[in-house]
PDB file of C-alpha atoms in Angstrom:
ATOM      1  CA  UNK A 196       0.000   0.000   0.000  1.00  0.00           C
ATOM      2  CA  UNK A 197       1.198   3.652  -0.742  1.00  0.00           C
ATOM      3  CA  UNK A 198       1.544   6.641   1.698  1.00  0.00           C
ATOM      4  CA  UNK A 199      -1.848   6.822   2.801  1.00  0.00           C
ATOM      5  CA  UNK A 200      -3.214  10.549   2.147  1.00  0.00           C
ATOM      6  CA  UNK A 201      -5.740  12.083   5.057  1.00  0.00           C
ATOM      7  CA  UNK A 202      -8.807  11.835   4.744  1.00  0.00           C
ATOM      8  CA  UNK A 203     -11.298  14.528   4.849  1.00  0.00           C
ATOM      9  CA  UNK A 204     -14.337  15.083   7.486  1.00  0.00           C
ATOM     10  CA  UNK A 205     -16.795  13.723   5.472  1.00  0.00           C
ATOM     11  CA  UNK A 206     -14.558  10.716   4.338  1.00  0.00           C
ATOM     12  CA  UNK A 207     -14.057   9.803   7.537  1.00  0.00           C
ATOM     13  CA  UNK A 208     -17.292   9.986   8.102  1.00  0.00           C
ATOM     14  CA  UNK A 209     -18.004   7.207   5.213  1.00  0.00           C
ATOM     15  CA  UNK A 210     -15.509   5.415   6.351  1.00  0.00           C
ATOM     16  CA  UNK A 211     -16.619   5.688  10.279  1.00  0.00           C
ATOM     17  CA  UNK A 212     -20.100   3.576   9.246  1.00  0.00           C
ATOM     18  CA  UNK A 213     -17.779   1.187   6.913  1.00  0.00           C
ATOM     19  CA  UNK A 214     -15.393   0.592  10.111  1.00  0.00           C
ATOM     20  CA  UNK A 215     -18.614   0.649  12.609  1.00  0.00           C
ATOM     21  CA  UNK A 216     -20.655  -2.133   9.994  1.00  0.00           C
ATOM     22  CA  UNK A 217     -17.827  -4.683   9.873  1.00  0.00           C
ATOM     23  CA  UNK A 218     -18.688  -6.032   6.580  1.00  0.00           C
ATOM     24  CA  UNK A 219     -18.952  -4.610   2.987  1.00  0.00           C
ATOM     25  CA  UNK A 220     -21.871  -2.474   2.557  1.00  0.00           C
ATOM     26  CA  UNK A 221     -23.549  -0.983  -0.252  1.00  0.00           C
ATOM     27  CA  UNK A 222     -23.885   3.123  -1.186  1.00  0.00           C
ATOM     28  CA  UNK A 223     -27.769   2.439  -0.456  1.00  0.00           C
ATOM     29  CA  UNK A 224     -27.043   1.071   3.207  1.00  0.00           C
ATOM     30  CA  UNK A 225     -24.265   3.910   3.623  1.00  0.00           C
ATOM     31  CA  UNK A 226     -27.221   6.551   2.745  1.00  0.00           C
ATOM     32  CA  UNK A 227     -29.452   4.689   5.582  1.00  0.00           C
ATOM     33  CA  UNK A 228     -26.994   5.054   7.937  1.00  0.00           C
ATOM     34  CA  UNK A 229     -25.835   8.846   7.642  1.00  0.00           C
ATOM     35  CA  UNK A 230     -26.231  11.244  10.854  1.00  0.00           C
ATOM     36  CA  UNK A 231     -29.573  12.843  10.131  1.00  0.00           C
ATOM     37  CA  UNK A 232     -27.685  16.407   9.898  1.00  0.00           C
ATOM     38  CA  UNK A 233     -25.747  14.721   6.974  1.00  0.00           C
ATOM     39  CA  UNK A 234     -28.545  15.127   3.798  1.00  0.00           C
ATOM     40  CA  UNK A 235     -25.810  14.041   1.258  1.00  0.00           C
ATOM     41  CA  UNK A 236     -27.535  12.730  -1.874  1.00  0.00           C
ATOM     42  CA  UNK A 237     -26.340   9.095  -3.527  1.00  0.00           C
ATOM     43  CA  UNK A 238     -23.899  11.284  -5.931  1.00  0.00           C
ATOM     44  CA  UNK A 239     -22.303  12.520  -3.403  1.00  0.00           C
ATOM     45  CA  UNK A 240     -21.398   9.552  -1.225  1.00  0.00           C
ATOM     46  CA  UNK A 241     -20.246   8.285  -4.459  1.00  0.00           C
ATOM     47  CA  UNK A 242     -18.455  10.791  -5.146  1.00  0.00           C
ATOM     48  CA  UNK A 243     -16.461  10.193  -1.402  1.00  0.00           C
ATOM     49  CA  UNK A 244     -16.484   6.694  -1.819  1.00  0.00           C
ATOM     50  CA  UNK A 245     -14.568   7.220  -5.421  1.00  0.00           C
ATOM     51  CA  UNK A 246     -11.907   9.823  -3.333  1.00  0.00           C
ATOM     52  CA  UNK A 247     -11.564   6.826  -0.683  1.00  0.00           C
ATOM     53  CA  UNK A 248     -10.678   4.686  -3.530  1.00  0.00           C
ATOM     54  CA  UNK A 249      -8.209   6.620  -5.062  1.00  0.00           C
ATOM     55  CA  UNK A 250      -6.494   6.779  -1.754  1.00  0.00           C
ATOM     56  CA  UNK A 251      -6.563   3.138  -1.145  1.00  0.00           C
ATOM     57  CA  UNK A 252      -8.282   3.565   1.872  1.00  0.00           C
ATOM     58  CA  UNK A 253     -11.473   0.857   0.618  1.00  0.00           C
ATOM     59  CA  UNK A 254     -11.578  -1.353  -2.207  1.00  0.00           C
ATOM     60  CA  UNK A 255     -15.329  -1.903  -4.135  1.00  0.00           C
ATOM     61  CA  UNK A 256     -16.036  -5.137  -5.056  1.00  0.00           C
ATOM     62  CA  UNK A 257     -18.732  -5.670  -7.774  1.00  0.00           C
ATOM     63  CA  UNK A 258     -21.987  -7.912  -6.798  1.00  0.00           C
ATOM     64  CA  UNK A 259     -24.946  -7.960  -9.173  1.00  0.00           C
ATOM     65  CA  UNK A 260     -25.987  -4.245  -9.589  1.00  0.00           C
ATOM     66  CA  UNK A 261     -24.283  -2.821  -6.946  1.00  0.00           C
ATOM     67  CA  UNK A 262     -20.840  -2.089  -5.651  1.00  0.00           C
ATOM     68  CA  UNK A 263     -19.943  -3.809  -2.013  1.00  0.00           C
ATOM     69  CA  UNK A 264     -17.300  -0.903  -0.375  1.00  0.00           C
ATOM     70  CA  UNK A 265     -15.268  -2.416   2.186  1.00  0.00           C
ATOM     71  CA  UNK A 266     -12.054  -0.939   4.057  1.00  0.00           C
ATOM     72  CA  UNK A 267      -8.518  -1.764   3.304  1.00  0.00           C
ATOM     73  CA  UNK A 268      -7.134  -0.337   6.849  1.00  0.00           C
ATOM     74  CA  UNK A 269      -8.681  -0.939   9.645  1.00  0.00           C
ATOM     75  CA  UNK A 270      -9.696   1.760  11.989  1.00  0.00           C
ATOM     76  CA  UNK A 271      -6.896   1.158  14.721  1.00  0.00           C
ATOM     77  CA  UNK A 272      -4.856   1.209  11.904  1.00  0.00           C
ATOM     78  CA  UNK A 273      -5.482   4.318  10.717  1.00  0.00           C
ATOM     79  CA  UNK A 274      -5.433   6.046  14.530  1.00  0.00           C
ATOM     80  CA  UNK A 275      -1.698   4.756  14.563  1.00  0.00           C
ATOM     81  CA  UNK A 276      -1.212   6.723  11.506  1.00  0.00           C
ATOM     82  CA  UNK A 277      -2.427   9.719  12.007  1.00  0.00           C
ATOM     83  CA  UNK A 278      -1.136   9.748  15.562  1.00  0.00           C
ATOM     84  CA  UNK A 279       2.188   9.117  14.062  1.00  0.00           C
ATOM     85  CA  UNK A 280       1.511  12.343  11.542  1.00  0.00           C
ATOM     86  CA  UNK A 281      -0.045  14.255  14.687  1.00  0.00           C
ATOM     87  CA  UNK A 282       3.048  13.960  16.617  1.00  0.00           C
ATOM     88  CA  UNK A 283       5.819  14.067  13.749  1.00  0.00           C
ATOM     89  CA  UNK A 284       4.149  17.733  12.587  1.00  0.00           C
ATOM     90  CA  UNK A 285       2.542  19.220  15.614  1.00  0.00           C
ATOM     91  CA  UNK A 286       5.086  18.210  18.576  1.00  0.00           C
ATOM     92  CA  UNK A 287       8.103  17.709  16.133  1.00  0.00           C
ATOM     93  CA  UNK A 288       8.619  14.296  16.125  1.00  0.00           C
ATOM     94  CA  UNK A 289       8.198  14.155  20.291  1.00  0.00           C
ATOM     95  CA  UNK A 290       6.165  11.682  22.164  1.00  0.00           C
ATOM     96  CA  UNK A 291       6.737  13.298  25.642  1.00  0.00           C
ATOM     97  CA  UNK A 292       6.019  16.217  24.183  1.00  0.00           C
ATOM     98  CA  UNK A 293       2.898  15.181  23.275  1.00  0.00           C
ATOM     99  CA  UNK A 294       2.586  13.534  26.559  1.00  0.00           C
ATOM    100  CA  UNK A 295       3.273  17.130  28.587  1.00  0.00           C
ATOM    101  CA  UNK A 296       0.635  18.875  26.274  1.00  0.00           C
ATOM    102  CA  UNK A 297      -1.984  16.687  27.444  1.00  0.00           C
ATOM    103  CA  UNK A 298      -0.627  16.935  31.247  1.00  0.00           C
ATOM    104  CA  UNK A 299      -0.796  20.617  30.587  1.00  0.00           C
ATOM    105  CA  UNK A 300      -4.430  20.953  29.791  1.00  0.00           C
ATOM    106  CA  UNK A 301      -5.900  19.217  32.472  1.00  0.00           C
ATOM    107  CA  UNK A 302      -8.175  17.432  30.424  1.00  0.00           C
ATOM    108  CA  UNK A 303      -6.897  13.801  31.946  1.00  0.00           C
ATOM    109  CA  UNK A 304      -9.162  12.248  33.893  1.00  0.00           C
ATOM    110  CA  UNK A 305      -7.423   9.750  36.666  1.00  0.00           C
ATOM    111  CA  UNK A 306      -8.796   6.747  34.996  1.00  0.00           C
ATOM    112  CA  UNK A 307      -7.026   8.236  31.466  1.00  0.00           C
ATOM    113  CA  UNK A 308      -3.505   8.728  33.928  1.00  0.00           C
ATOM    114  CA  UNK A 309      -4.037   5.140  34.857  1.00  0.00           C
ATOM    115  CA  UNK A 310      -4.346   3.985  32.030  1.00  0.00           C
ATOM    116  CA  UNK A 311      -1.435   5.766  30.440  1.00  0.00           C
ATOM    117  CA  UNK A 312       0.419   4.473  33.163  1.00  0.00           C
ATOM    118  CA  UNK A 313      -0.454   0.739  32.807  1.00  0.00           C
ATOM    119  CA  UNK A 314       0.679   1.331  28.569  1.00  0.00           C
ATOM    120  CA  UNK A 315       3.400   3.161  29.472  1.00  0.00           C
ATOM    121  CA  UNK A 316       4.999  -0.044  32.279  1.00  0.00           C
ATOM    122  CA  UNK A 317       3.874  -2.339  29.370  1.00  0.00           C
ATOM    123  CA  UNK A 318       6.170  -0.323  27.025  1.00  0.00           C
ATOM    124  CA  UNK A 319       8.864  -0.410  29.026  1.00  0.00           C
ATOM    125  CA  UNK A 320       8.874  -4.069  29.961  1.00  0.00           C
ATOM    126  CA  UNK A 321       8.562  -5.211  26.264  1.00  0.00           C
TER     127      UNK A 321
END
């Protein structure tokens, strides 16, 4: 597989109900399962489904009439990535950097400090 590219809002949003369904779905079933704020017509989710294509990040295959979209990476996958990006261009490259900016804004609950904790001991015993 290539460099992934990011995705945008609304192809992560496609993809989010691909991910959440677990098996290949249809643009019909994708359409049922929009936010009700989302009034995207069939072209259009085509249209993002085509971009997510071209990108590699789902593969359509061919059933009867319709196309069966299905992902390519899965979501954890692509979290690792984009953390990886996240860090390399907004704390250059520096995990405890990272780590300090979320000590900083006190937005760590003690449950998420445990946990860290536990991943981090893991880490270091591996």
């Amino acid at each position: 597989m290539t460099k992934l590219q990011r995705m945008s809002e609304a192809e992560k949003q496609i993809m989010d109900i691909i991910w959440a369904v677990g098996r290949p779905i249809t643009t019909s079933e994708i359409l049922t399962l929009l936010p009700e704020d989302k009034a995207w017509k069939q072209n259009t989710v085509i249209t993002f489904l085509a971009r997510l294509m071209e990108k590699e990040m789902i593969k359509a295959v061919r059933s009867g009439k319709a196309n069966f979209y299905e992902p390519r990476i899965s979501e954890g996958e692509y979290q690792k990535l984009e953390t990886k990006r996240f860090v390399k261009e907004v704390h250059r490259g520096s995990v405890s950097g990272l780590i300090s900016a979320l000590c900083d804004s006190e937005d760590l609950t003690k449950e998420d400090i445990e946990v860290l904790m536990n991943k981090l001991r893991e880490q270091a015993e591996k």
